[in-house]
Each structure stands twice: as C-alpha cells, then as structure tokens.
mmCIF file of C-alpha atoms and ligand atoms in Angstrom:
data_model
loop_
_atom_site.group_PDB
_atom_site.id
_atom_site.type_symbol
_atom_site.label_atom_id
_atom_site.label_comp_id
_atom_site.label_asym_id
_atom_site.label_seq_id
_atom_site.Cartn_x
_atom_site.Cartn_y
_atom_site.Cartn_z
ATOM 1 C CA MET A 22 97.903 125.977 104.965
ATOM 2 C CA LEU A 23 99.194 123.532 102.351
ATOM 3 C CA ILE A 24 102.600 122.017 103.154
ATOM 4 C CA THR A 25 104.253 119.692 100.646
ATOM 5 C CA LEU A 26 107.128 117.237 101.053
ATOM 6 C CA GLU A 27 109.348 116.470 98.093
ATOM 7 C CA GLY A 28 112.408 114.387 97.312
ATOM 8 C CA ILE A 29 113.824 111.666 95.104
ATOM 9 C CA GLU A 30 113.100 107.952 95.529
ATOM 10 C CA GLY A 31 114.166 106.774 98.991
ATOM 11 C CA ALA A 32 114.517 110.280 100.463
ATOM 12 C CA GLY A 33 112.295 109.185 103.346
ATOM 13 C CA LYS A 34 109.441 111.661 102.831
ATOM 14 C CA SER A 35 106.650 109.156 103.089
ATOM 15 C CA SER A 36 107.682 107.937 106.545
ATOM 16 C CA GLN A 37 107.933 111.569 107.734
ATOM 17 C CA VAL A 38 104.396 112.604 106.795
ATOM 18 C CA GLU A 39 102.509 111.046 109.722
ATOM 19 C CA PRO A 40 104.985 112.092 112.461
ATOM 20 C CA ALA A 41 104.886 115.647 111.087
ATOM 21 C CA ALA A 42 101.077 115.650 111.200
ATOM 22 C CA GLY A 43 101.195 114.283 114.759
ATOM 23 C CA PHE A 44 103.436 117.160 115.742
ATOM 24 C CA VAL A 45 101.010 119.717 114.241
ATOM 25 C CA ARG A 46 98.019 118.075 115.977
ATOM 26 C CA ALA A 47 99.854 117.957 119.307
ATOM 27 C CA ALA A 48 100.244 121.725 118.995
ATOM 28 C CA GLY A 49 96.445 122.019 118.719
ATOM 29 C CA ARG A 50 95.965 122.439 114.963
ATOM 30 C CA ALA A 51 93.725 120.186 112.861
ATOM 31 C CA CYS A 52 95.803 118.450 110.201
ATOM 32 C CA ILE A 53 95.330 115.858 107.471
ATOM 33 C CA THR A 54 97.896 113.980 105.416
ATOM 34 C CA THR A 55 97.587 113.063 101.777
ATOM 35 C CA ARG A 56 99.749 112.174 98.781
ATOM 36 C CA GLU A 57 100.163 112.233 95.031
ATOM 37 C CA PRO A 58 99.488 110.326 92.982
ATOM 38 C CA GLY A 59 96.638 108.226 94.352
ATOM 39 C CA ALA A 60 94.724 109.966 97.145
ATOM 40 C CA THR A 61 91.275 109.587 95.563
ATOM 41 C CA ASP A 62 89.421 106.628 93.990
ATOM 42 C CA LEU A 63 90.177 107.947 90.525
ATOM 43 C CA GLY A 64 93.727 108.791 91.606
ATOM 44 C CA ARG A 65 94.388 105.238 92.825
ATOM 45 C CA ARG A 66 93.487 103.933 89.378
ATOM 46 C CA ILE A 67 95.699 106.544 87.734
ATOM 47 C CA ARG A 68 98.526 105.664 90.162
ATOM 48 C CA ARG A 69 98.399 102.005 89.131
ATOM 49 C CA ILE A 70 98.980 103.000 85.505
ATOM 50 C CA LEU A 71 101.663 105.596 86.269
ATOM 51 C CA LEU A 72 103.812 103.381 88.491
ATOM 52 C CA ASP A 73 103.318 100.067 86.661
ATOM 53 C CA PRO A 74 106.789 98.883 85.523
ATOM 54 C CA ALA A 75 105.078 97.157 82.582
ATOM 55 C CA CYS A 76 104.083 100.578 81.148
ATOM 56 C CA THR A 77 107.420 101.005 79.383
ATOM 57 C CA ASP A 78 106.238 103.013 76.373
ATOM 58 C CA MET A 79 104.354 105.851 78.076
ATOM 59 C CA ASN A 80 104.734 109.123 76.193
ATOM 60 C CA PRO A 81 106.155 111.815 78.553
ATOM 61 C CA ARG A 82 103.284 114.208 77.751
ATOM 62 C CA ALA A 83 100.725 111.461 78.366
ATOM 63 C CA GLU A 84 102.486 110.833 81.690
ATOM 64 C CA LEU A 85 102.337 114.561 82.477
ATOM 65 C CA LEU A 86 98.600 114.714 81.789
ATOM 66 C CA LEU A 87 97.907 111.674 83.968
ATOM 67 C CA TYR A 88 99.709 113.360 86.893
ATOM 68 C CA LEU A 89 97.667 116.497 86.252
ATOM 69 C CA ALA A 90 94.422 114.519 86.122
ATOM 70 C CA ASP A 91 95.291 112.954 89.472
ATOM 71 C CA ARG A 92 96.114 116.405 90.883
ATOM 72 C CA VAL A 93 92.912 118.096 89.712
ATOM 73 C CA GLN A 94 90.796 115.366 91.294
ATOM 74 C CA HIS A 95 92.918 115.504 94.453
ATOM 75 C CA VAL A 96 92.799 119.282 94.861
ATOM 76 C CA GLU A 97 89.050 119.493 94.256
ATOM 77 C CA GLN A 98 88.061 116.442 96.302
ATOM 78 C CA VAL A 99 90.544 116.495 99.186
ATOM 79 C CA ILE A 100 92.868 119.494 99.495
ATOM 80 C CA ARG A 101 90.563 122.440 98.852
ATOM 81 C CA PRO A 102 87.764 121.159 101.157
ATOM 82 C CA ALA A 103 90.275 120.469 103.950
ATOM 83 C CA LEU A 104 91.769 123.954 103.682
ATOM 84 C CA ALA A 105 88.252 125.425 103.659
ATOM 85 C CA ARG A 106 87.647 123.632 106.982
ATOM 86 C CA GLY A 107 90.744 125.360 108.345
ATOM 87 C CA GLN A 108 92.870 122.212 108.427
ATOM 88 C CA VAL A 109 96.578 122.074 107.781
ATOM 89 C CA VAL A 110 97.246 119.763 104.818
ATOM 90 C CA ILE A 111 100.559 117.896 104.601
ATOM 91 C CA CYS A 112 100.920 116.413 101.144
ATOM 92 C CA ASP A 113 103.523 113.868 100.009
ATOM 93 C CA ARG A 114 104.473 115.339 96.564
ATOM 94 C CA TYR A 115 102.724 117.992 94.457
ATOM 95 C CA VAL A 116 103.504 120.231 91.455
ATOM 96 C CA ASP A 117 107.244 120.414 92.180
ATOM 97 C CA ALA A 118 107.429 116.649 91.584
ATOM 98 C CA THR A 119 106.018 117.265 88.105
ATOM 99 C CA LEU A 120 108.584 119.999 87.438
ATOM 100 C CA ALA A 121 111.429 117.755 88.676
ATOM 101 C CA TYR A 122 110.365 114.402 87.132
ATOM 102 C CA GLN A 123 108.462 115.311 83.953
ATOM 103 C CA GLY A 124 110.331 118.614 83.503
ATOM 104 C CA ALA A 125 113.977 118.339 84.569
ATOM 105 C CA ALA A 126 114.286 114.546 84.146
ATOM 106 C CA ARG A 127 112.003 113.740 81.183
ATOM 107 C CA GLY A 128 112.791 116.977 79.381
ATOM 108 C CA ILE A 129 109.341 118.546 79.051
ATOM 109 C CA ALA A 130 109.642 122.346 78.932
ATOM 110 C CA PRO A 131 108.908 123.778 82.386
ATOM 111 C CA GLN A 132 106.910 126.555 80.683
ATOM 112 C CA LEU A 133 104.421 123.944 79.422
ATOM 113 C CA ILE A 134 104.052 122.432 82.897
ATOM 114 C CA GLU A 135 103.634 125.881 84.452
ATOM 115 C CA ARG A 136 101.048 126.891 81.849
ATOM 116 C CA LEU A 137 99.015 123.736 82.305
ATOM 117 C CA HIS A 138 99.212 124.115 86.085
ATOM 118 C CA ALA A 139 97.966 127.695 85.790
ATOM 119 C CA ILE A 140 95.092 126.657 83.509
ATOM 120 C CA VAL A 141 93.781 123.539 85.263
ATOM 121 C CA LEU A 142 94.758 124.328 88.858
ATOM 122 C CA ASP A 143 94.473 128.117 89.036
ATOM 123 C CA ASP A 144 98.234 128.142 89.672
ATOM 124 C CA TRP A 145 97.623 126.775 93.133
ATOM 125 C CA ARG A 146 100.890 126.545 95.158
ATOM 126 C CA PRO A 147 101.818 125.304 98.626
ATOM 127 C CA GLU A 148 102.803 127.869 101.220
ATOM 128 C CA LEU A 149 105.688 125.694 102.403
ATOM 129 C CA THR A 150 107.595 123.015 100.482
ATOM 130 C CA VAL A 151 110.167 120.903 102.295
ATOM 131 C CA LEU A 152 112.707 119.186 100.072
ATOM 132 C CA ILE A 153 114.339 116.196 101.753
ATOM 133 C CA ASP A 154 117.583 115.992 99.841
ATOM 134 C CA ILE A 155 119.663 112.826 99.602
ATOM 135 C CA PRO A 156 122.379 111.496 97.259
ATOM 136 C CA VAL A 157 120.913 109.376 94.453
ATOM 137 C CA GLU A 158 122.853 106.211 95.299
ATOM 138 C CA VAL A 159 121.667 106.344 98.920
ATOM 139 C CA GLY A 160 118.039 107.011 97.947
ATOM 140 C CA LEU A 161 117.879 104.310 95.287
ATOM 141 C CA ALA A 162 119.491 101.731 97.577
ATOM 142 C CA ARG A 163 116.912 102.525 100.263
ATOM 143 C CA ALA A 164 114.041 102.388 97.752
ATOM 144 C CA TRP A 165 115.063 98.969 96.389
ATOM 145 C CA ASN A 166 115.631 97.617 99.902
ATOM 146 C CA ALA A 167 112.079 98.652 100.745
ATOM 147 C CA VAL A 168 110.814 96.737 97.686
ATOM 148 C CA HIS A 169 112.863 93.646 98.565
ATOM 149 C CA ARG A 170 111.662 93.731 102.167
ATOM 150 C CA GLY A 171 108.067 93.940 100.896
ATOM 151 C CA GLU A 172 107.529 97.408 102.398
ATOM 152 C CA ARG A 173 106.975 98.900 98.959
ATOM 153 C CA ASN A 174 104.808 97.357 96.268
ATOM 154 C CA GLY A 175 106.911 95.789 93.485
ATOM 155 C CA ASP A 176 104.099 96.732 91.061
ATOM 156 C CA GLU A 177 105.007 100.410 91.635
ATOM 157 C CA THR A 178 108.633 100.463 90.477
ATOM 158 C CA ARG A 179 108.443 102.177 87.077
ATOM 159 C CA PHE A 180 110.470 105.148 88.346
ATOM 160 C CA GLU A 181 112.897 103.099 90.464
ATOM 161 C CA ASN A 182 113.745 101.284 87.210
ATOM 162 C CA GLU A 183 114.938 104.515 85.572
ATOM 163 C CA ASN A 184 118.717 104.876 85.314
ATOM 164 C CA ARG A 185 120.917 106.797 87.680
ATOM 165 C CA ASN A 186 121.209 109.835 85.351
ATOM 166 C CA PHE A 187 117.435 110.205 85.393
ATOM 167 C CA HIS A 188 117.445 110.364 89.192
ATOM 168 C CA GLU A 189 120.384 112.787 89.198
ATOM 169 C CA ARG A 190 118.325 115.107 86.952
ATOM 170 C CA VAL A 191 115.344 114.804 89.321
ATOM 171 C CA ARG A 192 117.556 115.679 92.300
ATOM 172 C CA GLN A 193 119.155 118.638 90.527
ATOM 173 C CA GLY A 194 115.726 119.769 89.294
ATOM 174 C CA TYR A 195 114.469 119.883 92.878
ATOM 175 C CA LEU A 196 117.571 121.743 94.098
ATOM 176 C CA ASP A 197 117.150 124.310 91.292
ATOM 177 C CA LEU A 198 113.491 124.832 92.205
ATOM 178 C CA ALA A 199 114.456 125.319 95.861
ATOM 179 C CA ALA A 200 117.136 127.854 94.906
ATOM 180 C CA ARG A 201 114.663 129.778 92.739
ATOM 181 C CA GLU A 202 112.021 130.059 95.479
ATOM 182 C CA PRO A 203 113.851 130.329 98.797
ATOM 183 C CA GLN A 204 110.781 131.824 100.502
ATOM 184 C CA ARG A 205 108.644 128.775 99.847
ATOM 185 C CA PHE A 206 111.287 126.005 100.009
ATOM 186 C CA ARG A 207 113.264 124.605 102.908
ATOM 187 C CA VAL A 208 115.905 121.962 102.203
ATOM 188 C CA ILE A 209 116.612 119.285 104.810
ATOM 189 C CA ASP A 210 119.513 116.809 104.684
ATOM 190 C CA GLY A 211 117.831 113.402 104.362
ATOM 191 C CA ASN A 212 121.047 111.398 104.701
ATOM 192 C CA ARG A 213 120.607 111.029 108.464
ATOM 193 C CA THR A 214 118.455 108.997 110.841
ATOM 194 C CA PRO A 215 114.652 109.356 110.527
ATOM 195 C CA GLY A 216 114.618 110.939 114.010
ATOM 196 C CA GLU A 217 117.081 113.645 113.007
ATOM 197 C CA VAL A 218 115.151 114.405 109.805
ATOM 198 C CA ALA A 219 111.872 114.501 111.770
ATOM 199 C CA ARG A 220 113.299 117.030 114.209
ATOM 200 C CA ASP A 221 114.361 119.376 111.421
ATOM 201 C CA LEU A 222 111.032 118.961 109.680
ATOM 202 C CA GLN A 223 109.157 119.833 112.858
ATOM 203 C CA ALA A 224 111.314 122.929 113.335
ATOM 204 C CA VAL A 225 110.571 124.130 109.798
ATOM 205 C CA ILE A 226 106.824 123.508 110.199
ATOM 206 C CA ALA A 227 106.771 125.115 113.646
ATOM 207 C CA ASP A 228 108.431 128.191 112.224
ATOM 208 C CA ARG A 229 105.922 128.527 109.358
ATOM 209 C CA LEU A 230 102.833 127.798 111.478
ATOM 210 C CA HIS A 231 104.086 129.814 114.475
ATOM 211 C CA LEU A 232 103.971 126.755 116.737
ATOM 212 C CA PRO A 233 106.222 126.233 119.751
ATOM 213 C CA CYS A 234 109.572 125.038 118.401
ATOM 214 C CA PRO A 235 110.706 121.470 119.220
ATOM 215 C CA ASP A 236 114.102 121.158 120.933
ATOM 216 C CA GLY A 237 117.201 120.806 118.817
ATOM 217 C CA GLY A 238 115.692 121.460 115.376
ATOM 218 C CA GLY A 239 117.415 123.306 112.575
ATOM 219 C CA ASN A 240 117.358 123.722 108.819
ATOM 220 C CA ARG A 241 119.382 125.152 106.041
HETATM 221 P P1 LIG B 24 105.722 107.623 95.650
HETATM 222 O O1 LIG B 24 104.289 107.615 96.015
HETATM 223 O O2 LIG B 24 106.474 106.474 96.184
HETATM 224 O O3 LIG B 24 106.387 108.923 95.940
HETATM 225 O O4 LIG B 24 105.776 107.402 94.065
HETATM 226 C C1 LIG B 24 105.292 108.336 93.179
HETATM 227 C C2 LIG B 24 106.188 108.346 91.957
HETATM 228 O O5 LIG B 24 105.636 109.216 90.977
HETATM 229 C C3 LIG B 24 107.601 108.823 92.235
HETATM 230 O O6 LIG B 24 108.511 108.027 91.519
HETATM 231 C C4 LIG B 24 107.620 110.213 91.661
HETATM 232 C C5 LIG B 24 106.596 110.159 90.559
HETATM 233 N N1 LIG B 24 105.909 111.444 90.300
HETATM 234 C C6 LIG B 24 106.129 112.111 89.106
HETATM 235 O O7 LIG B 24 106.903 111.637 88.267
HETATM 236 N N2 LIG B 24 105.447 113.278 88.859
HETATM 237 C C7 LIG B 24 104.555 113.807 89.755
HETATM 238 O O8 LIG B 24 103.950 114.853 89.486
HETATM 239 C C8 LIG B 24 104.336 113.105 91.009
HETATM 240 C C9 LIG B 24 103.351 113.637 91.993
HETATM 241 C C10 LIG B 24 105.041 111.932 91.236
#
C-alpha cells in the first residue's frame, strides 16, 4: 500500500511522516518512509539542482522532467521493491506535487504531466493521499522560520522564494485535485498543533489499512 502526504511549504508533512510510520508499525504492519525528491543517490543529486535558489532560470519543462527522473529512479529502486515485500510505504510528496507545483502553479498543462506519468511510470498512483492543508501565509512563515532556525537547509529554498501568488496556486491546485478524487484523497486541517494533525492522520491511515482506530481522530 502506497500512502502519500502532500501540502504546501510549511504544511508540516515532513514532521508527520515518521510518527505515522510508527503508528503503522505499532499495529503490526511493516512500513518504510521515503520522500521526493531525493530518496536515492541519483535523486539526491537531482534534488540539489531542483531546490538550489541559485537556479533562477530553470525552464518549467526542464524542471518537470527532473522531478520525473527523480520519481522513476525512486519508484524502481525504493517504492516498488518495498511494496513487493508487502511493506506499507509512506511517501512525502509524489505525482500530485507535480500536478500542483509544475501544473497549477507553473502553468504546464495537466494533460502533459498526466501523459508523461502514464508513459514513464505506468500511471502508478497511491492508494491513499493525505493533503495537509494550511493557509499560505501560515505555511510560508513556518517554512522560513525553519530555515532561520537552521532546521531546513538554506540551500534548498528555491520554492520558498517564489511569491505568494505562486503558493496560492499550489494550494488551490491541491484542493482541486482532492475534490476531483475524493476516494483517494483525505484533507486534514494543518493549522493546528502537530499532535492534533498526527491524530487525524493516524485515523485516516487506520481507516484505509483496517487498523484499530486511535482515540479522538477525525477527518474531513
Ligand atoms: P520538500 O522536500 O521540503 O518538500 O521540498 C521539495 C520541494 O519540491 C517543494 O518545494 C515542492 C517541490 N516539488 C515540486 O515542485 N514538484 C514535485 O513533483 C515534487 C515532488 C516536489
């Protein structure tokens, strides 16, 4: 089972990945965590290019293809083998990030992204995608605070440097994707404490994996 977490900058996904995996393991299921871009040796090199704030003149289609290159390597080297071993895979970002960032925000036609995804990734989709939704000003403030506190690498701020409208388009792109595929998506309000978000996330995962439900969880 492939589960993906999505959201804008500062939504809090990355700090939710490990607790969510711990919850799955505590319920007796093998589980790995991974992320895009940058989960493989090749991917880490691609990530450096993609997130480098000095790369100011990257063509949007070149950017798209670099994300796809990272994803192909990631799926073949990490995700597919883990699923074949029967493990649950929780992945921080996947194809919906491409549709939201390169599609909705950069303006690349979603049909092109979908076609490329179908060709190079056999149209491989997660079974569950959790969107942690948060207002742009809250997310960006959190993201920059993390950079200033040294918790996030200042060499990885190419997207944080985009203007507010860009991030509003990413957020709306994600919400539109969630509305189009209500079976696959669950939307969680990220503008709360990490503990509250974690509880909702566990409830959503428990529901999909048929695990015992944690107390007090809920989702919309
Ligand atoms: P993160 O590891 O902190 O989430 O940073 C990854 C950045 O890359 C984030 O700004 C979103 C962006 N991104 C895309 O633009 N397209 C994609 O397909 C993926 C996976 C990420």
